[in-house]
Coordinates of C-alpha atoms and ligand atoms in Angstrom, one line a residue:
M1352 CA -16.7 16.5 -7.8
L1353 CA -16.0 13.2 -6.5
E1354 CA -14.5 10.9 -9.0
F1355 CA -14.1 7.2 -9.2
S1356 CA -12.3 5.2 -11.7
R1357 CA -12.2 1.6 -12.8
D1358 CA -14.0 -0.5 -15.3
G1359 CA -15.1 2.9 -15.4
A1360 CA -15.5 5.4 -12.8
T1361 CA -15.5 8.7 -11.1
V1362 CA -18.3 9.7 -8.9
T1363 CA -18.8 12.8 -7.0
L1364 CA -19.6 13.9 -3.7
I1365 CA -20.9 13.8 -0.4
L1366 CA -19.5 15.5 2.4
L1367 CA -19.9 15.9 5.9
L1368 CA -18.2 18.9 7.3
V1369 CA -17.7 19.1 10.9
T1370 CA -16.1 21.6 13.2
V1371 CA -16.4 19.3 16.2
P1372 CA -13.4 17.2 17.1
A1373 CA -13.8 13.5 16.5
A1374 CA -13.6 11.3 19.5
A1375 CA -11.2 8.4 19.2
S1376 CA -12.5 4.9 19.8
A1377 CA -10.2 2.0 20.4
E1378 CA -12.5 -0.9 19.6
E1379 CA -11.1 -4.2 18.5
G1380 CA -12.2 -5.4 15.1
I1381 CA -13.9 -8.7 14.7
F1382 CA -11.7 -11.5 13.4
T1383 CA -13.4 -13.9 11.1
N1384 CA -12.3 -16.5 8.5
H1385 CA -12.5 -15.0 5.1
F1386 CA -10.7 -16.5 2.2
L1387 CA -10.0 -15.5 -1.4
V1388 CA -10.2 -18.7 -3.4
E1389 CA -9.1 -19.1 -7.0
L1390 CA -11.0 -21.8 -8.8
H1391 CA -9.9 -23.8 -11.9
E1392 CA -13.4 -23.0 -13.3
Q1393 CA -15.0 -19.6 -13.5
A1394 CA -18.5 -20.9 -12.7
E1395 CA -20.3 -19.1 -9.9
D1396 CA -22.5 -22.1 -9.0
E1397 CA -19.3 -24.2 -8.5
A1398 CA -18.1 -21.5 -6.1
H1399 CA -21.3 -21.6 -4.2
Q1400 CA -21.2 -25.3 -4.0
L1401 CA -17.7 -25.1 -2.7
A1402 CA -18.7 -22.6 -0.1
T1403 CA -21.5 -24.9 1.1
D1404 CA -19.3 -28.0 1.1
H1405 CA -16.8 -26.3 3.3
G1406 CA -19.2 -24.7 5.7
F1407 CA -19.1 -21.1 4.5
D1408 CA -22.1 -19.0 4.2
S1409 CA -21.6 -17.9 0.6
A1410 CA -19.2 -17.1 -2.1
R1411 CA -18.9 -13.8 -4.0
K1412 CA -17.2 -13.4 -7.3
L1413 CA -14.7 -10.6 -7.3
P1414 CA -15.5 -8.6 -10.4
F1415 CA -12.0 -7.6 -11.3
A1416 CA -10.1 -10.9 -11.2
Q1417 CA -10.8 -14.0 -13.2
G1418 CA -11.8 -17.0 -11.2
L1419 CA -11.4 -15.3 -7.8
F1420 CA -14.1 -15.8 -5.2
H1421 CA -14.5 -14.5 -1.7
L1422 CA -15.8 -17.1 0.8
Y1423 CA -17.7 -15.7 3.7
P1424 CA -17.9 -17.5 7.1
K1425 CA -21.2 -18.7 8.4
D1426 CA -20.9 -17.2 11.9
V1427 CA -19.3 -14.0 12.9
T1428 CA -18.0 -15.1 16.3
P1429 CA -14.5 -13.8 16.7
T1430 CA -12.1 -16.7 16.3
R1431 CA -8.4 -16.9 15.8
G1432 CA -5.9 -19.3 14.3
R1433 CA -6.7 -22.9 14.5
R1434 CA -10.0 -23.1 12.8
S1435 CA -8.7 -21.0 9.9
L1436 CA -5.8 -23.3 9.5
Q1437 CA -8.0 -26.4 9.1
H1438 CA -10.3 -24.5 6.7
R1439 CA -7.4 -23.4 4.7
Q1440 CA -6.0 -26.9 4.5
R1441 CA -9.3 -28.4 3.4
L1442 CA -9.8 -25.8 0.8
E1443 CA -6.3 -26.3 -0.6
D1444 CA -7.0 -30.0 -0.8
D1445 CA -10.2 -29.5 -2.8
H1446 CA -9.8 -30.5 -6.5
R1447 CA -11.8 -27.5 -7.6
V1448 CA -9.4 -25.1 -6.0
K1449 CA -6.4 -23.7 -7.6
N1450 CA -5.2 -21.3 -4.9
V1451 CA -6.2 -20.1 -1.5
F1452 CA -5.4 -16.6 -0.3
E1453 CA -6.3 -16.1 3.3
Q1454 CA -7.2 -12.5 4.0
E1455 CA -6.2 -12.0 7.6
G1456 CA -2.8 -13.5 7.2
F1457 CA -2.9 -15.9 10.2
G1458 CA -2.5 -18.7 7.6
R1459 CA 1.1 -17.8 7.7
T1460 CA 1.4 -19.4 11.1
K1461 CA 1.5 -22.5 9.0
R1462 CA 4.9 -21.5 8.1
G1463 CA 5.6 -21.7 11.8
Y1464 CA 8.2 -19.9 13.7
R1465 CA 10.7 -20.8 11.2
D1466 CA 14.3 -20.4 12.2
I1467 CA 16.2 -18.0 10.0
N1468 CA 18.7 -20.8 9.5
D1469 CA 16.1 -23.1 8.0
I1470 CA 15.6 -21.0 5.0
D1471 CA 17.1 -22.3 1.9
T1472 CA 18.6 -19.0 1.2
N1473 CA 21.2 -19.4 3.9
M1474 CA 22.5 -15.8 3.8
N1475 CA 25.9 -15.1 5.2
D1476 CA 25.3 -11.4 5.3
P1477 CA 26.1 -10.2 8.9
L1478 CA 23.0 -8.0 9.2
F1479 CA 20.5 -10.5 7.7
S1480 CA 19.4 -11.8 11.0
K1481 CA 18.7 -8.2 12.2
Q1482 CA 16.4 -7.6 9.2
W1483 CA 13.2 -8.4 11.1
Y1484 CA 11.1 -6.8 8.3
L1485 CA 12.2 -9.6 6.0
I1486 CA 11.8 -12.4 8.4
N1487 CA 10.5 -11.6 11.8
T1488 CA 11.3 -14.2 14.4
G1489 CA 10.8 -11.8 17.3
Q1490 CA 14.1 -10.0 17.0
A1491 CA 14.4 -6.6 18.9
D1492 CA 11.2 -7.3 20.8
G1493 CA 9.1 -7.7 17.7
T1494 CA 6.1 -9.9 16.9
P1495 CA 7.1 -13.1 15.2
G1496 CA 5.5 -13.6 11.8
L1497 CA 4.9 -9.8 11.3
D1498 CA 7.1 -9.3 8.2
L1499 CA 6.9 -9.0 4.4
N1500 CA 6.9 -12.7 3.9
V1501 CA 9.8 -12.4 1.4
A1502 CA 11.1 -15.9 2.2
E1503 CA 8.2 -17.5 0.5
A1504 CA 8.8 -15.4 -2.7
W1505 CA 12.5 -16.1 -2.6
E1506 CA 11.8 -19.8 -2.2
L1507 CA 9.6 -19.7 -5.3
G1508 CA 12.6 -18.2 -7.1
Y1509 CA 11.7 -14.5 -7.3
T1510 CA 14.5 -12.2 -6.3
G1511 CA 13.9 -9.2 -8.6
R1512 CA 15.9 -10.2 -11.6
G1513 CA 15.4 -8.0 -14.6
V1514 CA 13.6 -5.2 -12.7
T1515 CA 15.1 -1.7 -12.0
I1516 CA 13.9 0.4 -9.1
A1517 CA 14.8 4.1 -9.1
I1518 CA 15.2 5.8 -5.8
M1519 CA 14.3 9.5 -6.1
D1520 CA 16.1 10.9 -3.1
D1521 CA 19.4 12.6 -2.1
G1522 CA 21.6 10.3 -4.2
I1523 CA 23.1 6.8 -3.8
D1524 CA 26.6 5.7 -2.7
Y1525 CA 26.8 3.6 -5.8
L1526 CA 30.4 2.6 -4.9
H1527 CA 29.1 0.8 -1.8
P1528 CA 30.3 -2.8 -2.1
D1529 CA 26.8 -4.1 -1.2
L1530 CA 25.2 -1.9 -3.9
A1531 CA 27.8 -1.6 -6.7
S1532 CA 26.9 -4.9 -8.4
N1533 CA 23.2 -4.1 -8.6
Y1534 CA 23.6 -0.4 -9.6
N1535 CA 22.0 0.6 -12.9
A1536 CA 24.0 3.6 -14.0
E1537 CA 22.1 4.1 -17.2
A1538 CA 18.8 4.6 -15.5
S1539 CA 20.4 7.0 -13.0
Y1540 CA 20.7 10.8 -13.1
D1541 CA 21.6 13.7 -10.9
F1542 CA 19.0 16.5 -11.3
S1543 CA 20.5 18.5 -8.5
S1544 CA 23.8 19.1 -10.3
N1545 CA 22.7 18.0 -13.8
D1546 CA 25.1 15.1 -14.4
P1547 CA 24.8 11.4 -14.7
Y1548 CA 26.4 10.7 -11.2
P1549 CA 23.9 10.9 -8.4
Y1550 CA 26.5 10.6 -5.7
P1551 CA 25.4 12.1 -2.3
R1552 CA 26.8 15.5 -1.5
Y1553 CA 29.2 15.2 1.5
T1554 CA 28.3 16.8 4.8
D1555 CA 30.0 16.2 8.2
D1556 CA 26.9 14.8 9.7
W1557 CA 26.2 12.3 6.9
F1558 CA 22.9 14.1 6.3
N1559 CA 22.6 12.8 2.7
S1560 CA 22.4 9.2 3.7
H1561 CA 18.8 8.6 3.0
G1562 CA 18.8 7.4 -0.6
T1563 CA 21.7 5.1 0.1
R1564 CA 19.8 3.5 3.0
C1565 CA 16.7 3.1 0.9
A1566 CA 18.7 1.6 -2.0
G1567 CA 20.0 -1.1 0.3
E1568 CA 16.5 -2.1 1.5
V1569 CA 15.6 -2.8 -2.1
S1570 CA 18.7 -4.1 -3.8
A1571 CA 21.6 -4.9 -1.4
A1572 CA 23.3 -7.9 -2.7
A1573 CA 22.8 -11.3 -1.0
N1574 CA 25.4 -13.7 0.3
N1575 CA 28.4 -11.5 -0.1
N1576 CA 29.2 -11.1 3.6
I1577 CA 28.4 -7.4 3.5
C1578 CA 25.7 -5.6 5.5
G1579 CA 22.3 -7.2 4.8
V1580 CA 20.1 -8.4 2.0
G1581 CA 17.7 -6.4 -0.2
V1582 CA 14.0 -7.4 -0.5
A1583 CA 14.7 -7.9 -4.2
F1584 CA 18.4 -8.7 -3.9
N1585 CA 18.9 -9.4 -7.6
S1586 CA 17.1 -6.3 -8.8
K1587 CA 18.9 -3.3 -10.1
V1588 CA 18.7 0.0 -8.4
A1589 CA 19.0 3.5 -10.0
G1590 CA 19.6 6.8 -8.2
I1591 CA 17.7 9.9 -9.1
R1592 CA 19.3 12.7 -7.1
M1593 CA 16.7 15.4 -6.5
L1594 CA 16.2 16.1 -2.8
D1595 CA 19.4 17.8 -1.9
Q1596 CA 18.7 21.4 -2.3
P1597 CA 17.6 24.3 -0.2
F1598 CA 14.3 24.1 -2.0
M1599 CA 12.7 21.8 -4.5
T1600 CA 11.7 23.4 -7.8
D1601 CA 8.8 22.2 -9.9
V1602 CA 11.1 21.7 -12.8
I1603 CA 13.5 19.4 -10.8
E1604 CA 10.6 17.5 -9.4
A1605 CA 8.8 17.0 -12.7
S1606 CA 11.9 16.0 -14.6
S1607 CA 13.0 13.6 -11.8
I1608 CA 9.7 11.9 -11.7
S1609 CA 9.6 11.6 -15.5
H1610 CA 13.2 10.4 -15.8
M1611 CA 13.2 7.4 -18.2
P1612 CA 9.4 7.7 -18.5
Q1613 CA 7.5 11.1 -18.6
A1614 CA 5.6 13.3 -15.9
M1615 CA 3.7 11.3 -13.3
A1616 CA 0.3 10.8 -14.9
D1617 CA 2.1 10.4 -18.2
G1618 CA 4.6 8.0 -16.7
V1619 CA 1.7 6.0 -15.3
N1620 CA 0.1 5.7 -18.8
K1621 CA 3.2 5.5 -21.0
G1622 CA 6.0 4.2 -18.9
R1623 CA 7.3 0.6 -19.3
G1624 CA 6.1 0.4 -22.9
G1625 CA 2.5 1.4 -22.0
K1626 CA 2.1 -0.8 -18.9
G1627 CA 2.7 2.2 -16.7
S1628 CA 5.5 3.2 -14.3
I1629 CA 4.8 2.2 -10.8
Y1630 CA 5.3 5.0 -8.3
V1631 CA 5.5 4.1 -4.7
W1632 CA 5.0 7.0 -2.2
A1633 CA 5.5 7.3 1.5
S1634 CA 2.3 8.4 3.3
G1635 CA 4.3 10.9 5.2
D1636 CA 5.9 11.5 8.6
G1637 CA 3.7 14.3 9.9
G1638 CA 2.2 12.3 12.7
S1639 CA -1.3 11.8 13.9
F1640 CA -2.0 15.6 13.6
D1641 CA -1.4 15.5 9.9
D1642 CA -3.5 14.0 7.1
C1643 CA -1.7 12.4 4.2
N1644 CA -4.8 13.1 2.0
C1645 CA -3.4 16.6 1.9
D1646 CA -0.3 15.5 0.2
G1647 CA -1.0 15.6 -3.5
Y1648 CA 1.4 12.8 -4.3
A1649 CA 0.3 10.4 -1.6
S1650 CA -3.4 11.0 -2.4
S1651 CA -2.8 10.6 -6.1
M1652 CA -4.4 7.7 -7.9
W1653 CA -1.2 7.3 -9.8
T1654 CA 0.9 6.5 -6.8
I1655 CA 0.8 3.5 -4.5
S1656 CA 0.9 5.2 -1.1
I1657 CA 2.5 3.1 1.6
N1658 CA 2.3 3.7 5.4
S1659 CA 4.4 2.0 8.0
A1660 CA 4.0 -0.2 11.0
I1661 CA 6.6 -0.9 13.7
N1662 CA 7.9 -4.3 14.6
D1663 CA 5.2 -5.2 17.0
G1664 CA 2.4 -4.2 14.7
R1665 CA 1.5 -0.8 16.1
T1666 CA 1.5 2.4 14.2
A1667 CA 4.7 4.5 14.2
L1668 CA 4.4 7.8 16.1
Y1669 CA 5.1 9.8 12.9
D1670 CA 2.5 7.9 10.8
E1671 CA -0.2 10.0 9.2
S1672 CA -3.4 8.4 8.3
C1673 CA -5.7 8.8 5.3
S1674 CA -8.1 7.0 3.0
S1675 CA -5.7 7.0 0.1
T1676 CA -3.1 4.8 1.7
L1677 CA -3.2 1.4 -0.1
A1678 CA -1.0 -0.8 2.1
S1679 CA 1.8 -0.8 4.7
T1680 CA 5.3 -2.1 5.3
F1681 CA 7.7 -1.5 8.2
S1682 CA 9.8 1.1 9.8
N1683 CA 11.6 1.0 13.1
G1684 CA 10.4 -0.3 16.5
R1685 CA 9.0 2.1 19.1
K1686 CA 11.1 0.6 21.9
R1687 CA 14.5 2.0 22.4
N1688 CA 16.0 -1.3 21.2
P1689 CA 19.1 -0.4 19.2
E1690 CA 18.3 -3.2 16.8
A1691 CA 14.7 -2.3 16.2
G1692 CA 15.5 0.0 13.3
V1693 CA 15.7 -1.0 9.6
A1694 CA 19.1 -2.6 8.9
T1695 CA 20.5 -1.6 5.6
T1696 CA 23.5 0.0 3.7
D1697 CA 24.8 3.4 4.7
L1698 CA 27.1 6.0 3.2
Y1699 CA 30.8 5.3 2.4
G1700 CA 30.5 1.5 2.5
N1701 CA 29.1 1.3 6.0
C1702 CA 26.0 -0.5 7.3
T1703 CA 23.3 0.8 9.7
L1704 CA 20.7 -0.6 12.0
R1705 CA 18.9 2.6 12.4
H1706 CA 17.1 3.6 9.3
S1707 CA 13.5 4.7 10.0
G1708 CA 10.4 6.7 8.9
T1709 CA 7.7 6.0 6.5
S1710 CA 10.2 6.7 3.8
A1711 CA 12.0 3.6 5.1
A1712 CA 8.8 1.7 4.5
A1713 CA 8.2 2.8 0.9
P1714 CA 11.4 1.1 -0.5
E1715 CA 10.4 -2.2 1.0
A1716 CA 7.2 -1.9 -1.0
A1717 CA 9.1 -1.1 -4.1
G1718 CA 11.2 -4.3 -3.5
V1719 CA 8.1 -6.4 -3.1
F1720 CA 6.7 -5.0 -6.4
A1721 CA 9.9 -5.8 -8.1
L1722 CA 9.4 -9.4 -7.0
A1723 CA 5.9 -9.4 -8.4
L1724 CA 7.1 -7.8 -11.7
E1725 CA 9.6 -10.6 -12.1
A1726 CA 6.8 -13.1 -11.6
N1727 CA 4.8 -11.3 -14.2
P1728 CA 6.4 -8.6 -16.3
D1729 CA 3.1 -7.8 -18.0
L1730 CA 1.5 -6.3 -14.8
T1731 CA 0.2 -2.8 -15.4
W1732 CA 0.2 -0.1 -12.7
R1733 CA -3.4 -1.0 -12.1
D1734 CA -2.8 -4.7 -11.8
M1735 CA -0.2 -3.9 -9.2
Q1736 CA -2.7 -2.0 -7.2
H1737 CA -5.2 -4.8 -7.4
L1738 CA -2.6 -7.3 -6.3
T1739 CA -1.7 -5.1 -3.4
V1740 CA -5.4 -4.8 -2.3
L1741 CA -6.0 -8.5 -2.6
T1742 CA -2.9 -9.9 -1.0
S1743 CA -2.0 -7.4 1.7
K1744 CA -2.9 -8.6 5.2
R1745 CA -4.1 -7.3 8.5
N1746 CA -1.7 -9.8 10.0
Q1747 CA -1.1 -8.5 13.5
L1748 CA -1.3 -4.8 12.7
H1749 CA -3.0 -2.8 15.4
D1750 CA -4.4 0.7 15.2
E1751 CA -5.6 2.1 18.4
V1752 CA -7.7 4.8 16.8
H1753 CA -9.3 3.3 13.7
Q1754 CA -11.0 0.0 13.5
W1755 CA -10.4 -2.6 10.8
R1756 CA -13.5 -2.8 8.6
R1757 CA -14.7 -4.7 5.6
N1758 CA -15.8 -2.9 2.4
G1759 CA -18.7 -3.9 0.2
V1760 CA -16.9 -6.7 -1.4
G1761 CA -15.5 -8.0 1.8
L1762 CA -12.0 -6.6 1.6
E1763 CA -10.6 -5.7 5.0
F1764 CA -9.0 -2.3 5.4
N1765 CA -7.9 0.3 8.0
H1766 CA -7.8 4.1 7.7
L1767 CA -4.1 4.1 8.6
F1768 CA -2.7 0.8 7.3
G1769 CA -4.8 0.6 4.1
Y1770 CA -5.4 -3.0 3.2
G1771 CA -2.6 -4.2 5.6
V1772 CA 0.9 -5.3 5.3
L1773 CA 2.3 -6.4 2.0
D1774 CA 2.8 -10.2 1.6
A1775 CA 5.5 -10.9 -1.0
G1776 CA 4.8 -14.6 -1.2
G1777 CA 1.1 -14.1 -1.7
M1778 CA 1.8 -11.3 -4.2
V1779 CA 4.1 -13.3 -6.5
K1780 CA 1.8 -16.3 -6.5
M1781 CA -1.2 -14.2 -7.5
A1782 CA 0.9 -12.1 -9.9
K1783 CA 2.0 -15.2 -11.8
E1784 CA -1.5 -16.2 -12.6
W1785 CA -2.9 -12.7 -13.0
K1786 CA -4.8 -11.7 -16.1
A1787 CA -4.6 -7.9 -16.8
V1788 CA -7.6 -6.0 -15.7
P1789 CA -9.8 -4.6 -18.4
E1790 CA -9.7 -1.0 -19.7
R1791 CA -10.1 1.7 -17.1
F1792 CA -13.1 4.0 -17.3
H1793 CA -13.7 7.3 -15.7
C1794 CA -17.1 8.6 -14.8
V1795 CA -18.2 11.8 -13.1
A1796 CA -20.7 10.5 -10.7
G1797 CA -22.5 13.7 -10.1
S1798 CA -22.0 17.0 -8.3
V1799 CA -23.5 19.5 -5.9
Q1800 CA -22.7 22.9 -7.4
E1801 CA -24.8 25.4 -5.6
P1802 CA -23.2 26.8 -2.4
R1803 CA -24.6 25.3 0.8
K1804 CA -24.1 26.5 4.4
I1805 CA -22.6 24.5 7.2
A1806 CA -25.4 24.4 9.8
S1807 CA -25.0 25.8 13.3
D1808 CA -24.4 22.3 14.7
G1809 CA -21.2 22.4 12.5
K1810 CA -22.5 19.9 10.0
L1811 CA -23.5 19.8 6.4
V1812 CA -24.8 16.7 4.7
L1813 CA -24.6 16.3 0.9
T1814 CA -25.7 13.3 -1.1
I1815 CA -25.3 12.3 -4.6
D1816 CA -27.2 9.6 -6.5
S1817 CA -25.1 8.0 -9.1
D1818 CA -25.8 5.6 -12.0
A1819 CA -22.0 5.4 -12.5
C1820 CA -22.6 6.3 -16.2
Q1821 CA -24.6 3.2 -16.8
G1822 CA -25.7 3.0 -20.4
K1823 CA -22.7 4.9 -21.6
D1824 CA -19.3 3.8 -22.9
N1825 CA -17.7 4.8 -19.6
F1826 CA -20.0 2.8 -17.3
V1827 CA -18.1 1.9 -14.2
R1828 CA -19.1 -1.6 -13.0
Y1829 CA -16.7 -1.7 -10.1
L1830 CA -14.5 0.8 -8.4
E1831 CA -10.8 1.3 -8.1
H1832 CA -10.2 4.9 -6.9
V1833 CA -12.8 7.4 -5.9
Q1834 CA -12.1 11.1 -5.7
A1835 CA -14.2 13.7 -4.1
V1836 CA -13.4 17.2 -5.3
V1837 CA -14.2 19.6 -2.6
T1838 CA -14.5 23.4 -2.4
V1839 CA -15.2 24.9 1.1
N1840 CA -15.0 28.4 2.4
A1841 CA -13.8 28.2 6.0
S1842 CA -11.7 30.4 8.2
R1843 CA -9.5 27.5 9.3
R1844 CA -9.2 24.4 7.1
G1845 CA -7.6 22.5 9.9
D1846 CA -11.1 22.4 11.5
L1847 CA -12.7 20.6 8.6
N1848 CA -13.6 16.9 8.7
V1849 CA -15.0 15.3 5.6
N1850 CA -16.5 11.8 5.6
M1851 CA -18.0 9.9 2.8
T1852 CA -20.0 6.7 2.7
S1853 CA -20.4 4.6 -0.5
P1854 CA -23.7 3.0 -1.6
A1855 CA -22.4 -0.3 -0.2
G1856 CA -22.0 1.4 3.2
T1857 CA -18.2 1.8 3.3
K1858 CA -17.1 4.8 5.2
S1859 CA -14.0 6.8 4.3
I1860 CA -12.6 9.7 6.2
L1861 CA -11.5 12.0 3.4
L1862 CA -10.2 14.7 5.6
S1863 CA -9.7 14.6 9.4
R1864 CA -9.6 17.4 11.7
R1865 CA -5.9 18.3 12.2
A1866 CA -4.0 20.2 14.8
A1867 CA -1.5 21.0 12.2
G1868 CA -4.2 22.6 10.2
Q1869 CA -5.0 25.0 13.0
R1870 CA -2.4 27.3 11.5
L1871 CA -3.9 27.0 8.1
Q1872 CA -6.2 29.9 7.2
G1873 CA -8.8 29.7 4.6
G1874 CA -10.7 26.8 3.0
L1875 CA -10.2 24.4 0.2
R1876 CA -10.6 25.1 -3.5
Q1877 CA -11.2 22.1 -5.8
V1878 CA -9.1 19.8 -3.7
A1879 CA -9.4 16.2 -4.8
F1880 CA -9.6 13.7 -1.9
M1881 CA -9.1 10.1 -2.7
T1882 CA -10.2 6.9 -1.1
T1883 CA -9.1 3.3 -1.9
H1884 CA -11.5 1.8 0.7
T1885 CA -14.3 1.2 -1.8
W1886 CA -12.1 -0.9 -4.1
G1887 CA -14.2 -3.4 -6.0
E1888 CA -17.6 -2.1 -5.1
D1889 CA -20.5 -1.3 -7.4
P1890 CA -20.6 2.5 -7.4
R1891 CA -24.3 2.7 -8.3
G1892 CA -26.6 4.2 -5.6
T1893 CA -26.5 6.9 -3.1
W1894 CA -23.2 8.4 -1.9
G1895 CA -23.6 10.2 1.4
P1896 CA -21.8 11.4 4.5
Ligands
NAG218 C1 -16.2 11.0 10.6 O1 -15.8 9.7 10.9 C2 -15.0 9.6 12.1 C3 -14.5 8.1 12.2 O2 -15.6 7.2 12.1 C4 -15.9 9.9 13.2 O3 -15.1 9.9 14.4 C5 -16.4 11.4 13.0 O4 -17.3 11.7 14.0 C6 -17.1 11.4 11.7 N1 -17.5 12.8 11.5 C7 -18.8 13.1 11.4 C8 -19.1 14.5 11.1 O5 -19.7 12.2 11.4
NAG219 C1 -15.9 31.8 -1.0 O1 -14.6 32.4 -1.0 C2 -14.3 32.9 -2.3 C3 -12.9 33.5 -2.2 O2 -12.7 34.1 -1.0 C4 -15.3 34.0 -2.6 O3 -15.0 34.6 -3.9 C5 -16.7 33.4 -2.6 O4 -17.7 34.4 -2.9 C6 -17.0 32.7 -1.3 N1 -18.3 32.0 -1.5 C7 -19.2 32.0 -0.6 C8 -20.5 31.2 -0.9 O5 -19.1 32.7 0.5
NAG220 C1 30.2 5.2 11.6 C2 31.1 4.2 10.8 O1 30.9 3.0 10.9 N1 32.0 4.8 10.0 C3 32.8 4.0 9.2 C4 32.3 4.1 7.7 O2 33.3 3.5 6.8 C5 34.6 4.1 6.9 C6 35.4 3.6 5.8 O3 35.3 2.2 5.7 C7 35.2 3.9 8.3 O4 36.4 4.5 8.4 C8 34.2 4.5 9.3 O5 34.7 4.2 10.6
CA221 CA1 26.5 14.4 -9.3
CA222 CA1 24.8 -8.1 1.4

């Protein structure tokens, strides 16, 4: 079955199964000026008038956000920079407009190549200027402007106050002078040794430094002359020690995940007084031969799965790609520049410049979400995903394999980076005004149950016509997540490639052919593959390969 969810939804299936390797293409996507504009009035005719007045072709109302419209450009000639700046300015000056959110992110050049010293928050922390992922001025051979845009959120007064982020990892050095003041002991626990003190176990090689490094990215204190500054430097951080054992047991994993709230789906529904715990997951470090849709946590609807980019906008060599990734943050640089890593706190009161991996990227996202939660504590786990989809940006991210595309409601996405790099400033601004999305519905869109054979050319095409449960209580008007539940008999599952195209024409690669899978014998039984690419689309119509 293929399932979607949102104002209802779960559809089912399509599948194109191929045993032929996919050829990589390295085409450049087209850059056009698309804007999300928030109007004071909800009226659609006013939005169309606005579009016409400013030389856009049309405006489309986004079904899941009040007063938000997508303005489409008239021509599709690739353009960059200047024109978009003028457009933005003119839109911002229009009395009908409340807010402008530029999709590609080049609007941020407006901010200019701001000198780190210009920022009001004049940090005295010695590693602050090396934290290019916070403010990228081109340090360590990086691309200026390619960062989390935290400065804008900080300037608006959001620093994570009142929000606790739990790091589920190998423990936290909670005595670290840059972490101690932000440590939330009550929310912390050690599931590896069953006590309330998740201090990392000592090894000669400092192997258990990971959680401490992640904690600093989120919550390292600001302006204390120690190490650097966390994304949400006034947030609290809790340690959940669970990763330091020879093997992970289901019990440890389930109880760690549900610490404070309950097991993951449960936590999503019941955590934070019903608003839902927000789980951030790293897409994985398996590299291009792995597919993160095969990681049950990354591909879960309940987690926000985050991939990583390096400091010049390229993919990291260890990045996996998949259709369930929602957005991206940053890990280290690819060049051997000793300062291109992620600067953060390290074990025993030390600092490091060398943290890396997609698991270095996920905590940055958690920090950005903490800023958004401070701006609007009422955000549900679904609101957070909507905000991520709407405000993340392509910026200068570059994927040599997969093109950037637009889905049926005009949102730009990429198979590896999701909807792009998180933009903390954009996120807190939208969060502040955000009205909770309506109730979530779940609809089984249809299914193909009788066994079908993959043809001799290695392909099988399945289609499903769906009414998205129209006429029923669970009618899905627009999509959030879509899941395809697939069962395939095969001798090697690594040979399988499953693609799916939505009625609006958005293509998702649900499973790519993987070298890593070559070893894997057997097929797939009831595996749920998820895509986020069709976010906001009307699910009615034909789902195909
Ligand atoms: C699936 O999509 C990918 C990326 O567009 C493409 O390379 C591959 O050929 C597709 N597979 C099939 C069977 O069409
Ligand atoms: C697929 O594999 C399962 C388990 O090996 C087997 O029971 C089933 O009969 C197979 N189905 C087909 C259509 O070959
Ligand atoms: C590698 C490194 O910097 N180690 C230092 C960590 O902190 C301890 C205690 O402050 C120092 O003694 C180490 O030299
Ligand atoms: Ca302990
Ligand atoms: Ca500090």
